[in-house]
Each structure stands twice: as C-alpha cells, then as structure tokens.
Amino acid sequence: MQVRTVEIEKPLPMSAELLTYHRTLFQWHCRHFFNFRRKLHRLEKDYLEHCFRLPSTYKEVSEGGYEHFSYYTYSHRVKGNSVNSSRIAYGSVAHPDEAFAAAEPVVQHRAIELPASLLSRTRFYGLGWDVEEEQFKVYFRTLDWTTLHSDFLRLAGDYTLDEHRPEALLSLTYEGREVAESKLYLYPKDEFLPNGVRGFARMMTDRRGEVAQEDLDPRQLGCHTFNTVGQDIIKKYESIGEPLDTVAYQAPDNFTLYFP
C-alpha cells in the first residue's frame, strides 16, 4: 500500500517500517478528516505514539488463534450528509501489558476508575475516542466470555458457545467520569458466518441492543449500498491502498465505516 512505502537505499526493519506506517496514516487522517493532534491531550498523544511502536506485524493474532482483532482503527459514522470522523482506537493484541502501562497515565488523567472485575479477569486491548461525541472508550479482551462477571455476561443474553467463539471483546464508553455504555462483542464460529463476510461481530450493548459489525470480503462490497458521502470516504482510503475493512450497516444513509 502506498503509505507503507518508504524510499530508502536499504529495507527498514519491520518495527521501523510499522512506526513509519502508523505515523503516516495518523498524519494523513489528521489532514484529510479530523485533526486529532489539536484535540487530544498530550498524554493521549503519548499513548498513541507508544502504540505506534509496539507492533511487529500489520496483523496480530490473539493467543486463542483469532485473526480478526485489529489493534487500530479509524472510523466514520455517516448519517445522511453528516459524518463524524473524530473516531480512533489504538491498542495491542500481542503486547497487552505494555499497552496498558502506556494507557494508565491517560486513565488517571481522566480520573476514571476501571472495574476490578475487568482488570482481574481480562486482558487490556486498547483506548478509543469519539471526540465530537465527547466519548472515551476502554477495551479489553477475554479468552472465555462465559467466565466474565455478571455485569458483562448478562449482555450475551441467550447466546452460547455452541454458535460463538470463546474469545470476546468488552468495552466501556465514558462520558466524563461516568460509564455511558457497556458492550460485549461476540464472534460467531466460521460455520455460522453470513455470506460475503470474512468475520462477524455481534456488538451487544446495554444502550442500543444488538448491533452487527461485518468484516467484508473485498469481492463482496456490492452487498451494501452506500450514499455519496460514504462512497467518497471509501475512495479516499482506496487511493492510499487501504480497503474498507468493517461496516456496521443500517441503511444507505446510516452506517459506520472502519479502516483498515
């Protein structure tokens, strides 16, 4: 992809290549969509820079073998002609302890108290921001969601391990110091995936109910119709070699796009 190419005489080590890639992608997003550099606190930008340095590969696989956890994302929520591009999340699948150490100053700065049940039963995954909505998000992973505290386990409803992988994601959305939404992401086993997707998440929330997120097969993008605003966003990312990865789709004028 274009933003990953660095013209030098000798190939960079993978860690240096990835650092360049993440810095470049962040700066590109700031120029073309939303300037996080002006909106995030210094500690938050320090956290992002630390995450830029952690990965040794573009795609990290969890301890349980799941390949569809992305350790970073830029997303755009489209409603009609309105678009919110102030959404970003970064963390680590391969290095949760190092990522959490970098996240702690941010959590302390925001005076947020994370639930003890999450800290003791899960792995840290990452931090996220929706600047326009004034929301801050903390993500965790678990290798077996059936062992979660009842506060999160209840979000699964009647779903079971018969149809879903044991690995799952959890998220707390904060508005100020208060939790505004709790989420549990369940992943159907391969034999239960809908047609035209490579991965699928059931985002179970205590605020909006169930929301489907689809990891799209690039050959099946035609299964959804996007309005002009969405098409323009997709084309802009395609111009730097970043295909649309995931979509939460309600209608041609109501959807959220996730890159990469």
XYZ file of N, CA and C in Angstrom:
780
model
N 0.832 -1.182 0.000
C 0.000 0.000 0.000
C 0.873 1.240 0.000
N 0.382 2.329 -0.464
C 1.213 3.496 -0.697
C 1.810 4.072 0.572
N 1.001 4.183 1.642
C 1.537 4.834 2.833
C 2.557 3.974 3.542
N 2.693 2.693 3.162
C 3.669 1.828 3.792
C 5.013 1.877 3.070
N 5.085 2.541 1.944
C 6.301 2.552 1.148
C 7.214 3.692 1.586
N 8.450 3.359 1.914
C 9.445 4.357 2.295
C 10.646 4.189 1.371
N 10.979 5.236 0.628
C 12.036 5.136 -0.363
C 13.396 5.392 0.296
N 14.131 4.332 0.577
C 15.472 4.414 1.144
C 16.326 3.372 0.439
N 17.610 3.430 0.683
C 18.511 2.537 -0.038
C 18.408 1.098 0.479
N 18.220 0.927 1.797
C 18.119 -0.408 2.371
C 16.757 -0.567 3.033
N 16.205 -1.793 3.036
C 14.904 -2.004 3.670
C 14.974 -1.689 5.165
N 13.917 -1.070 5.674
C 13.828 -0.824 7.098
C 13.495 -2.115 7.836
N 13.939 -2.265 9.085
C 13.425 -3.350 9.910
C 11.914 -3.220 10.033
N 11.208 -4.336 10.249
C 9.754 -4.286 10.291
C 9.250 -3.296 11.330
N 9.882 -3.240 12.523
C 9.415 -2.324 13.554
C 9.499 -0.875 13.087
N 10.573 -0.518 12.382
C 10.724 0.841 11.873
C 9.728 1.113 10.751
N 9.496 0.120 9.915
C 8.518 0.268 8.838
C 7.126 0.502 9.410
N 6.771 -0.250 10.444
C 5.457 -0.105 11.057
C 5.306 1.245 11.743
N 6.350 1.702 12.409
C 6.303 3.009 13.047
C 6.051 4.095 12.007
N 6.758 4.022 10.895
C 6.553 4.980 9.817
C 5.130 4.891 9.275
N 4.657 3.667 9.094
C 3.294 3.462 8.576
C 2.254 4.098 9.486
N 2.312 3.806 10.789
C 1.289 4.314 11.710
C 1.367 5.832 11.853
N 2.558 6.372 11.907
C 2.690 7.836 11.972
C 2.129 8.485 10.710
N 2.435 7.887 9.564
C 1.982 8.448 8.293
C 0.470 8.376 8.174
N -0.113 7.246 8.542
C -1.561 7.083 8.459
C -2.268 8.057 9.399
N -1.735 8.229 10.590
C -2.315 9.166 11.545
C -2.270 10.595 10.999
N -1.124 10.984 10.468
C -0.990 12.331 9.930
C -1.896 12.540 8.721
N -2.020 11.518 7.885
C -2.903 11.600 6.720
C -4.348 11.798 7.157
N -4.772 11.043 8.179
C -6.133 11.185 8.679
C -6.350 12.577 9.261
N -5.354 13.080 9.990
C -5.474 14.423 10.568
C -5.622 15.485 9.481
N -4.946 15.316 8.367
C -5.021 16.295 7.268
C -6.340 16.208 6.510
N -6.833 14.997 6.306
C -7.959 14.805 5.397
C -9.319 14.675 6.083
N -9.345 14.301 7.362
C -10.631 14.047 8.005
C -10.823 14.790 9.325
N -9.941 14.556 10.291
C -10.112 15.169 11.606
C -8.749 15.317 12.257
N -8.465 16.513 12.784
C -7.140 16.788 13.326
C -7.078 16.403 14.808
N -6.750 15.136 15.061
C -6.626 14.665 16.440
C -5.508 15.382 17.189
N -4.500 15.827 16.470
C -3.362 16.462 17.132
C -3.776 17.694 17.922
N -4.821 18.382 17.485
C -5.276 19.590 18.167
C -6.272 19.292 19.278
N -6.843 18.108 19.293
C -7.933 17.808 20.213
C -7.541 16.890 21.364
N -6.541 16.042 21.163
C -6.168 15.095 22.204
C -5.167 15.706 23.167
N -5.227 15.277 24.418
C -4.287 15.720 25.440
C -2.899 15.164 25.147
N -1.896 15.837 25.657
C -0.519 15.383 25.438
C -0.327 13.930 25.869
N -0.900 13.530 26.988
C -0.772 12.150 27.455
C -1.420 11.170 26.494
N -2.495 11.587 25.862
C -3.179 10.718 24.901
C -2.358 10.564 23.625
N -1.730 11.641 23.202
C -0.851 11.545 22.030
C 0.387 10.713 22.355
N 0.872 10.799 23.595
C 1.986 9.944 24.011
C 1.584 8.474 23.963
N 0.358 8.192 24.380
C -0.143 6.817 24.328
C -0.183 6.309 22.888
N -0.699 7.112 21.982
C -0.759 6.700 20.574
C 0.639 6.443 20.024
N 1.569 7.323 20.329
C 2.938 7.135 19.852
C 3.517 5.832 20.396
N 3.212 5.508 21.641
C 3.694 4.241 22.206
C 3.086 3.064 21.444
N 1.801 3.151 21.133
C 1.153 2.076 20.372
C 1.724 1.957 18.969
N 2.116 3.080 18.371
C 2.733 3.037 17.045
C 4.008 2.193 17.070
N 4.687 2.168 18.217
C 5.984 1.498 18.330
C 5.874 0.028 18.740
N 4.712 -0.411 19.216
C 4.592 -1.760 19.773
C 4.561 -2.892 18.743
N 3.854 -2.756 17.630
C 3.633 -3.929 16.773
C 4.874 -4.369 16.006
N 4.924 -5.660 15.722
C 5.972 -6.226 14.875
C 5.382 -6.778 13.590
N 4.073 -6.592 13.405
C 3.400 -7.049 12.192
C 2.149 -6.199 11.984
N 1.653 -6.147 10.750
C 0.457 -5.376 10.465
C -0.788 -6.040 11.025
N -0.744 -7.344 11.185
C -1.902 -8.099 11.641
C -1.486 -8.990 12.795
N -2.094 -8.787 13.961
C -1.752 -9.567 15.133
C -2.824 -10.619 15.411
N -2.389 -11.800 15.790
C -3.286 -12.919 16.082
C -3.320 -13.125 17.592
N -4.503 -13.338 18.133
C -4.642 -13.493 19.578
C -4.095 -14.837 20.048
N -3.940 -14.972 21.371
C -3.468 -16.227 21.949
C -4.381 -17.392 21.609
N -5.661 -17.097 21.423
C -6.618 -18.143 21.083
C -6.694 -18.451 19.606
N -5.907 -17.747 18.804
C -5.854 -18.035 17.377
C -6.779 -17.208 16.511
N -7.532 -16.263 17.095
C -8.454 -15.471 16.285
C -7.683 -14.401 15.513
N -7.981 -14.272 14.201
C -7.200 -13.415 13.311
C -7.876 -12.087 12.987
N -9.069 -11.828 13.533
C -9.816 -10.648 13.104
C -9.855 -9.538 14.147
N -9.011 -9.617 15.178
C -8.866 -8.498 16.103
C -7.899 -7.490 15.492
N -8.358 -6.280 15.258
C -7.475 -5.231 14.755
C -7.004 -4.389 15.923
N -5.704 -4.117 15.992
C -5.194 -3.345 17.117
C -5.272 -1.835 16.880
N -5.840 -1.423 15.741
C -6.030 0.005 15.485
C -7.141 0.184 14.478
N -7.824 1.310 14.550
C -8.876 1.585 13.579
C -9.199 3.073 13.546
N -9.576 3.538 12.365
C -10.137 4.866 12.163
C -11.542 4.647 11.617
N -12.534 5.285 12.216
C -13.896 5.009 11.772
C -14.664 6.295 11.513
N -15.711 6.156 10.688
C -16.509 7.292 10.241
C -17.984 6.906 10.366
N -18.707 7.626 11.187
C -20.141 7.367 11.347
C -20.904 8.319 10.441
N -21.646 7.755 9.491
C -22.368 8.543 8.493
C -23.868 8.458 8.747
N -24.493 9.619 8.815
C -25.951 9.717 8.906
C -26.402 10.780 7.922
N -26.952 10.332 6.807
C -27.311 11.266 5.746
C -26.061 11.931 5.194
N -26.059 13.269 5.159
C -24.891 14.014 4.678
C -23.934 14.388 5.799
N -24.244 13.966 7.017
C -23.402 14.268 8.166
C -22.446 13.113 8.431
N -21.202 13.447 8.744
C -20.213 12.401 9.019
C -19.377 12.800 10.228
N -19.163 11.844 11.114
C -18.307 12.019 12.288
C -17.042 11.215 12.059
N -15.940 11.910 11.779
C -14.657 11.263 11.510
C -13.689 11.424 12.682
N -14.223 11.744 13.857
C -13.371 12.000 15.029
C -13.193 10.754 15.884
N -13.272 9.579 15.264
C -13.271 8.306 15.981
C -11.972 7.537 15.677
N -11.247 7.202 16.714
C -9.988 6.479 16.566
C -9.819 5.550 17.754
N -9.166 4.419 17.516
C -8.838 3.495 18.612
C -7.496 2.845 18.314
N -6.676 2.697 19.357
C -5.374 2.045 19.231
C -5.100 1.224 20.485
N -4.431 0.103 20.300
C -4.040 -0.738 21.419
C -3.053 -1.785 20.963
N -3.204 -2.994 21.500
C -2.308 -4.080 21.122
C -2.954 -5.413 21.463
N -2.815 -6.356 20.547
C -3.203 -7.741 20.813
C -2.009 -8.514 21.353
N -0.839 -8.285 20.771
C 0.359 -9.052 21.112
C 1.041 -8.567 22.393
N 0.833 -7.286 22.758
C 1.555 -6.710 23.903
C 0.586 -5.986 24.842
N -0.361 -6.699 25.443
C -1.367 -6.027 26.279
C -0.793 -5.342 27.510
N 0.219 -5.935 28.144
C 0.777 -5.327 29.354
C 1.479 -4.013 29.045
N 2.251 -3.996 27.967
C 2.939 -2.769 27.586
C 1.946 -1.677 27.194
N 0.888 -2.075 26.477
C -0.127 -1.097 26.080
C -0.863 -0.547 27.297
N -1.142 -1.410 28.277
C -1.839 -0.951 29.475
C -0.968 0.003 30.284
N 0.329 -0.285 30.363
C 1.235 0.621 31.073
C 1.218 2.009 30.443
N 1.122 2.059 29.108
C 1.064 3.348 28.419
C -0.297 4.009 28.592
N -1.340 3.201 28.802
C -2.698 3.736 28.939
C -2.973 4.285 30.336
N -2.294 3.773 31.342
C -2.602 4.154 32.726
C -2.519 5.658 32.972
N -1.504 6.383 32.452
C -1.498 7.838 32.670
C -2.720 8.533 32.073
N -3.231 8.024 30.957
C -4.417 8.608 30.336
C -5.640 8.365 31.221
N -5.791 7.137 31.702
C -6.916 6.798 32.569
C -6.863 7.629 33.850
N -5.684 7.781 34.410
C -5.535 8.578 35.632
C -5.841 10.046 35.366
N -5.379 10.558 34.234
C -5.654 11.953 33.883
C -7.155 12.203 33.778
N -7.887 11.243 33.260
C -9.337 11.387 33.121
C -10.089 11.037 34.409
N -9.361 10.629 35.435
C -9.949 10.301 36.744
C -11.018 9.225 36.616
N -10.704 8.209 35.813
C -11.628 7.097 35.593
C -11.209 5.908 36.453
N -12.182 5.262 37.050
C -11.922 4.064 37.832
C -12.427 2.854 37.052
N -11.503 2.014 36.601
C -11.878 0.833 35.830
C -12.384 -0.261 36.768
N -13.399 -1.027 36.345
C -13.953 -2.083 37.193
C -12.905 -3.137 37.553
N -12.853 -3.507 38.819
C -11.892 -4.510 39.270
C -12.122 -5.842 38.572
N -13.374 -6.149 38.230
C -13.671 -7.433 37.581
C -13.030 -7.533 36.204
N -12.887 -6.399 35.511
C -12.234 -6.412 34.206
C -10.726 -6.536 34.361
N -10.176 -5.801 35.300
C -8.731 -5.823 35.494
C -8.237 -7.199 35.933
N -9.071 -7.958 36.628
C -8.641 -9.254 37.149
C -8.966 -10.413 36.217
N -9.954 -10.244 35.327
C -10.423 -11.377 34.530
C -10.155 -11.245 33.033
N -9.625 -10.114 32.592
C -9.457 -9.892 31.162
C -8.070 -9.341 30.864
N -7.779 -9.200 29.561
C -6.558 -8.580 29.075
C -6.895 -7.213 28.506
N -6.034 -6.244 28.768
C -6.234 -4.927 28.179
C -6.100 -5.023 26.658
N -6.910 -4.222 25.955
C -6.888 -4.245 24.491
C -6.544 -2.882 23.898
N -7.170 -1.807 24.403
C -6.845 -0.513 23.819
C -7.730 0.610 24.327
N -7.447 1.827 23.837
C -8.229 3.019 24.135
C -8.825 3.569 22.848
N -9.973 4.219 22.981
C -10.618 4.813 21.816
C -11.237 6.154 22.149
N -11.428 6.971 21.121
C -12.004 8.301 21.288
C -13.060 8.545 20.226
N -14.143 9.197 20.635
C -15.089 9.831 19.719
C -15.146 11.278 20.182
N -14.316 12.112 19.578
C -14.112 13.467 20.073
C -15.388 14.297 19.957
N -16.073 14.197 18.824
C -17.272 15.009 18.626
C -18.363 14.662 19.632
N -18.474 13.390 19.990
C -19.485 12.970 20.962
C -18.981 13.064 22.398
N -17.733 13.506 22.559
C -17.106 13.623 23.879
C -17.141 12.286 24.629
N -16.768 11.241 23.917
C -16.751 9.897 24.482
C -15.332 9.336 24.472
N -15.012 8.621 25.541
C -13.720 7.959 25.709
C -13.993 6.487 25.986
N -13.237 5.599 25.315
C -13.541 4.175 25.385
C -12.324 3.375 25.827
N -12.587 2.355 26.644
C -11.546 1.440 27.093
C -11.963 0.030 26.682
N -11.049 -0.699 26.049
C -11.347 -2.030 25.508
C -10.525 -3.107 26.213
N -11.149 -4.276 26.385
C -10.498 -5.433 26.977
C -10.813 -6.663 26.128
N -9.988 -7.698 26.287
C -10.225 -8.984 25.626
C -10.343 -10.086 26.675
N -11.099 -11.110 26.339
C -11.166 -12.299 27.180
C -11.061 -13.530 26.293
N -10.410 -14.569 26.806
C -10.310 -15.833 26.067
C -11.527 -16.719 26.287
N -12.376 -16.370 27.263
C -13.579 -17.154 27.540
C -14.625 -16.235 28.162
N -15.555 -15.762 27.343
C -16.522 -14.784 27.827
C -17.516 -15.373 28.819
N -17.607 -16.689 28.902
C -18.538 -17.284 29.871
C -18.047 -17.127 31.310
N -16.769 -16.726 31.492
C -16.224 -16.545 32.843
C -16.312 -15.093 33.310
N -16.927 -14.224 32.521
C -16.999 -12.812 32.872
C -17.925 -12.579 34.067
N -17.697 -11.450 34.710
C -18.591 -11.022 35.779
C -19.998 -10.844 35.216
N -20.991 -11.040 36.051
C -22.388 -10.983 35.607
C -22.743 -9.645 34.977
N -22.045 -8.558 35.361
C -22.333 -7.254 34.771
C -22.160 -7.267 33.258
N -21.205 -8.060 32.761
C -20.987 -8.169 31.322
C -21.629 -9.428 30.743
N -21.636 -10.504 31.495
C -22.180 -11.759 30.986
C -23.651 -11.614 30.621
N -24.379 -10.790 31.353
C -25.801 -10.606 31.059
C -26.039 -10.009 29.679
N -25.021 -9.289 29.138
C -25.186 -8.695 27.812
C -25.308 -9.761 26.727
N -24.779 -10.956 26.989
C -24.829 -12.033 25.987
C -26.228 -12.575 25.784
N -27.126 -12.303 26.716
C -28.493 -12.805 26.570
C -28.536 -14.314 26.510
N -29.203 -14.831 25.485
C -29.359 -16.285 25.330
C -28.283 -16.911 24.444
N -27.321 -16.116 23.967
C -26.279 -16.674 23.106
C -25.351 -17.589 23.905
N -24.829 -18.611 23.226
C -23.998 -19.612 23.892
C -22.727 -19.881 23.082
N -21.861 -20.714 23.660
C -20.632 -21.118 22.979
C -20.900 -22.110 21.853
N -22.096 -22.616 21.748
C -22.405 -23.536 20.649
C -22.234 -22.855 19.301
N -22.573 -21.570 19.231
C -22.505 -20.835 17.965
C -21.387 -19.805 17.925
N -20.743 -19.519 19.060
C -19.779 -18.424 19.131
C -18.425 -18.885 19.652
N -17.409 -18.169 19.235
C -16.075 -18.411 19.749
C -16.001 -18.015 21.222
N -15.134 -18.665 21.988
C -14.996 -18.265 23.399
C -14.335 -16.900 23.574
N -13.500 -16.490 22.625
C -12.866 -15.181 22.714
C -13.879 -14.069 22.447
N -13.719 -12.969 23.170
C -14.645 -11.858 23.004
C -13.961 -10.553 23.398
N -14.574 -9.452 22.996
C -14.128 -8.115 23.385
C -15.146 -7.494 24.324
N -14.656 -6.605 25.171
C -15.509 -5.827 26.050
C -15.121 -4.372 25.930
N -16.083 -3.502 26.141
C -15.797 -2.075 26.019
C -16.648 -1.288 27.000
N -16.044 -0.276 27.581
C -16.757 0.704 28.394
C -16.610 2.062 27.732
N -17.730 2.736 27.502
C -17.729 4.087 26.947
C -18.011 5.072 28.069
N -17.083 6.014 28.230
C -17.209 7.016 29.288
C -17.594 8.361 28.695
N -18.485 9.039 29.377
C -18.775 10.444 29.120
C -18.421 11.173 30.410
N -17.315 11.894 30.382
C -16.758 12.405 31.622
C -16.190 11.241 32.419
N -16.566 11.143 33.678
C -16.083 10.054 34.526
C -17.089 8.916 34.651
N -18.259 9.074 34.011
C -19.336 8.093 34.168
C -19.414 7.161 32.962
N -19.750 5.903 33.227
C -19.939 4.930 32.155
C -21.270 5.199 31.467
N -21.221 5.465 30.167
C -22.423 5.743 29.389
C -22.938 4.508 28.657
N -22.033 3.545 28.388
C -22.447 2.337 27.665
C -21.448 1.216 27.914
N -21.970 0.008 28.098
C -21.150 -1.196 28.203
C -21.431 -2.074 27.001
N -20.376 -2.719 26.467
C -20.533 -3.533 25.259
C -19.799 -4.861 25.418
N -20.371 -5.879 24.818
C -19.740 -7.191 24.712
C -19.809 -7.600 23.253
N -18.646 -7.898 22.660
C -18.576 -8.297 21.251
C -18.417 -9.808 21.173
N -19.404 -10.492 20.597
C -19.347 -11.939 20.409
C -19.091 -12.247 18.935
N -18.338 -13.332 18.683
C -17.923 -13.679 17.322
C -18.438 -15.060 16.944
N -19.388 -15.128 15.999
C -19.894 -16.436 15.568
C -18.779 -17.295 14.973
N -18.888 -18.597 15.163
C -17.948 -19.527 14.551
C -18.084 -19.469 13.039
N -17.047 -19.917 12.338
C -16.995 -19.782 10.882
C -18.209 -20.368 10.188
N -18.714 -21.493 10.689
C -19.837 -22.147 10.018
C -21.148 -21.363 10.142
N -21.146 -20.331 11.000
C -22.361 -19.530 11.177
C -22.220 -18.126 10.599
N -21.142 -17.879 9.843
C -20.940 -16.554 9.272
C -21.921 -16.297 8.130
N -22.434 -15.062 8.007
C -23.277 -14.720 6.857
C -22.458 -14.757 5.572
N -23.113 -14.901 4.449
C -22.441 -14.894 3.155
C -21.809 -13.524 2.886
N -20.612 -13.537 2.269
C -19.966 -12.304 1.845
C -19.144 -11.615 2.906
N -18.930 -12.270 4.072
C -18.120 -11.653 5.117
C -16.993 -12.593 5.512
N -15.887 -12.008 5.974
C -14.754 -12.789 6.464
C -14.804 -12.954 7.969
N -15.474 -12.027 8.633
C -15.631 -12.063 10.072
C -16.901 -11.322 10.443
N -17.406 -11.611 11.627
C -18.687 -11.027 12.020
C -18.697 -10.866 13.529
N -19.143 -9.713 13.999
C -19.230 -9.463 15.437
C -20.652 -9.053 15.796
N -21.153 -9.642 16.877
C -22.396 -9.173 17.469
C -22.010 -8.225 18.605
N -22.232 -6.945 18.415
C -21.944 -5.981 19.467
C -23.186 -5.860 20.343
N -23.111 -6.447 21.532
C -24.230 -6.460 22.465
C -24.050 -5.300 23.443
N -25.008 -4.381 23.484
C -24.863 -3.182 24.301
C -26.037 -3.035 25.259
N -25.788 -2.319 26.353
C -26.867 -2.052 27.298
C -27.607 -0.762 26.967
N -27.217 -0.135 25.853
C -27.830 1.142 25.468
C -28.559 1.049 24.137
N -28.020 0.265 23.210
C -28.597 0.198 21.856
C -29.040 -1.199 21.445
N -28.940 -2.157 22.346
C -29.274 -3.518 21.967
C -28.158 -4.144 21.143
N -28.495 -4.979 20.175
C -27.506 -5.679 19.352
C -27.238 -4.916 18.064
N -25.940 -4.742 17.750
C -25.511 -4.095 16.509
C -24.551 -5.030 15.800
N -24.792 -5.297 14.519
C -23.940 -6.207 13.756
C -22.786 -5.439 13.120
N -21.577 -6.005 13.205
C -20.406 -5.458 12.537
C -19.835 -6.538 11.630
N -19.662 -6.210 10.346
C -19.229 -7.189 9.352
C -17.826 -6.868 8.850
N -16.927 -7.853 8.891
C -15.636 -7.749 8.222
C -15.859 -8.186 6.786
N -15.800 -7.238 5.859
C -16.236 -7.507 4.496
C -15.180 -8.212 3.667
N -15.636 -9.097 2.810
C -14.804 -9.650 1.754
C -14.736 -8.594 0.656
N -13.521 -8.135 0.267
C -13.419 -7.082 -0.754
C -14.170 -7.400 -2.038
N -14.351 -8.682 -2.318
C -15.067 -9.076 -3.539
C -16.571 -8.952 -3.391
N -17.036 -8.666 -2.149
C -18.470 -8.627 -1.892
C -18.955 -7.256 -1.437
N -18.192 -6.183 -1.737
C -18.586 -4.859 -1.284
C -19.942 -4.443 -1.843
N -20.322 -5.030 -2.977
C -21.597 -4.678 -3.587
C -22.802 -5.142 -2.803
N -22.586 -5.909 -1.735
C -23.730 -6.377 -0.954
C -24.345 -5.243 -0.137
N -23.641 -4.103 -0.015
C -24.180 -2.930 0.672
C -24.139 -1.733 -0.265
N -25.149 -0.877 -0.135
C -25.203 0.364 -0.897
C -24.915 1.530 0.042
N -23.921 2.348 -0.332
C -23.548 3.498 0.489
C -23.897 4.790 -0.243
N -24.293 5.803 0.515
C -24.583 7.088 -0.115
C -23.290 7.749 -0.601
N -23.425 8.919 -1.208
C -22.271 9.591 -1.806
C -21.202 9.915 -0.774
N -21.620 10.301 0.434
C -20.660 10.617 1.490
C -19.803 9.397 1.805
N -20.458 8.239 1.968
C -19.721 7.015 2.255
C -18.824 6.591 1.116
N -19.316 6.714 -0.115
C -18.510 6.342 -1.274
C -17.251 7.190 -1.376
N -17.377 8.483 -1.089
C -16.217 9.371 -1.156
C -15.170 8.986 -0.113
N -15.610 8.613 1.094
C -14.677 8.188 2.134
C -13.947 6.925 1.707
N -14.693 5.958 1.189
C -14.098 4.687 0.747
C -13.066 4.936 -0.347
N -13.389 5.792 -1.308
C -12.468 6.077 -2.413
C -11.205 6.761 -1.912
N -11.344 7.633 -0.927
C -10.176 8.341 -0.418
C -9.208 7.365 0.237
N -9.731 6.409 1.002
C -8.862 5.404 1.599
C -8.278 4.475 0.537
N -9.057 4.118 -0.443
C -8.551 3.264 -1.519
C -7.388 3.929 -2.246
N -7.380 5.256 -2.307
C -6.317 5.971 -3.012
C -4.960 5.801 -2.330
N -4.941 5.409 -1.040
C -3.676 5.141 -0.351
C -3.519 3.649 -0.058
N -4.350 2.831 -0.711
C -4.198 1.393 -0.578
C -4.856 0.787 0.638
N -5.789 1.500 1.278
C -6.485 0.994 2.467
C -7.923 0.637 2.096
N -8.246 -0.644 1.965
C -9.622 -1.019 1.644
C -10.516 -0.933 2.876
N -11.811 -0.804 2.646
C -12.780 -0.859 3.726
C -12.703 -2.224 4.393
N -12.599 -2.235 5.712
C -12.445 -3.494 6.445
C -13.748 -3.952 7.079
N -14.398 -3.055 7.823
C -15.567 -3.434 8.607
C -16.643 -2.378 8.462
N -17.906 -2.810 8.518
C -19.017 -1.872 8.454
C -20.097 -2.302 9.437
N -20.673 -1.318 10.113
C -21.904 -1.509 10.875
C -22.985 -0.807 10.056
N -23.837 -1.590 9.435
C -24.714 -1.069 8.381
C -26.174 -1.161 8.795
N -26.866 -0.013 8.697
C -28.309 0.006 8.908
C -29.071 0.320 7.620
N -28.553 1.289 6.852
C -29.221 1.733 5.630
C -28.222 2.494 4.782
N -28.549 2.781 3.494
C -27.614 3.530 2.628
C -27.211 4.884 3.181
N -28.007 5.448 4.079
C -27.690 6.756 4.665
C -27.396 6.662 6.155
N -27.147 5.449 6.656
C -26.915 5.268 8.096
C -25.998 4.073 8.309
N -24.704 4.338 8.534
C -23.728 3.262 8.670
C -22.450 3.819 9.289
N -21.592 2.915 9.751
C -20.282 3.287 10.251
C -19.227 2.480 9.516
N -18.216 3.160 8.982
C -17.124 2.536 8.239
C -15.887 2.465 9.116
N -15.186 1.328 9.038
C -13.970 1.131 9.831
C -12.799 0.798 8.908
N -11.696 1.532 9.077
C -10.476 1.311 8.305
C -9.322 1.149 9.285
N -8.312 0.375 9.000
C -8.269 -0.586 7.890
C -8.909 -1.895 8.323
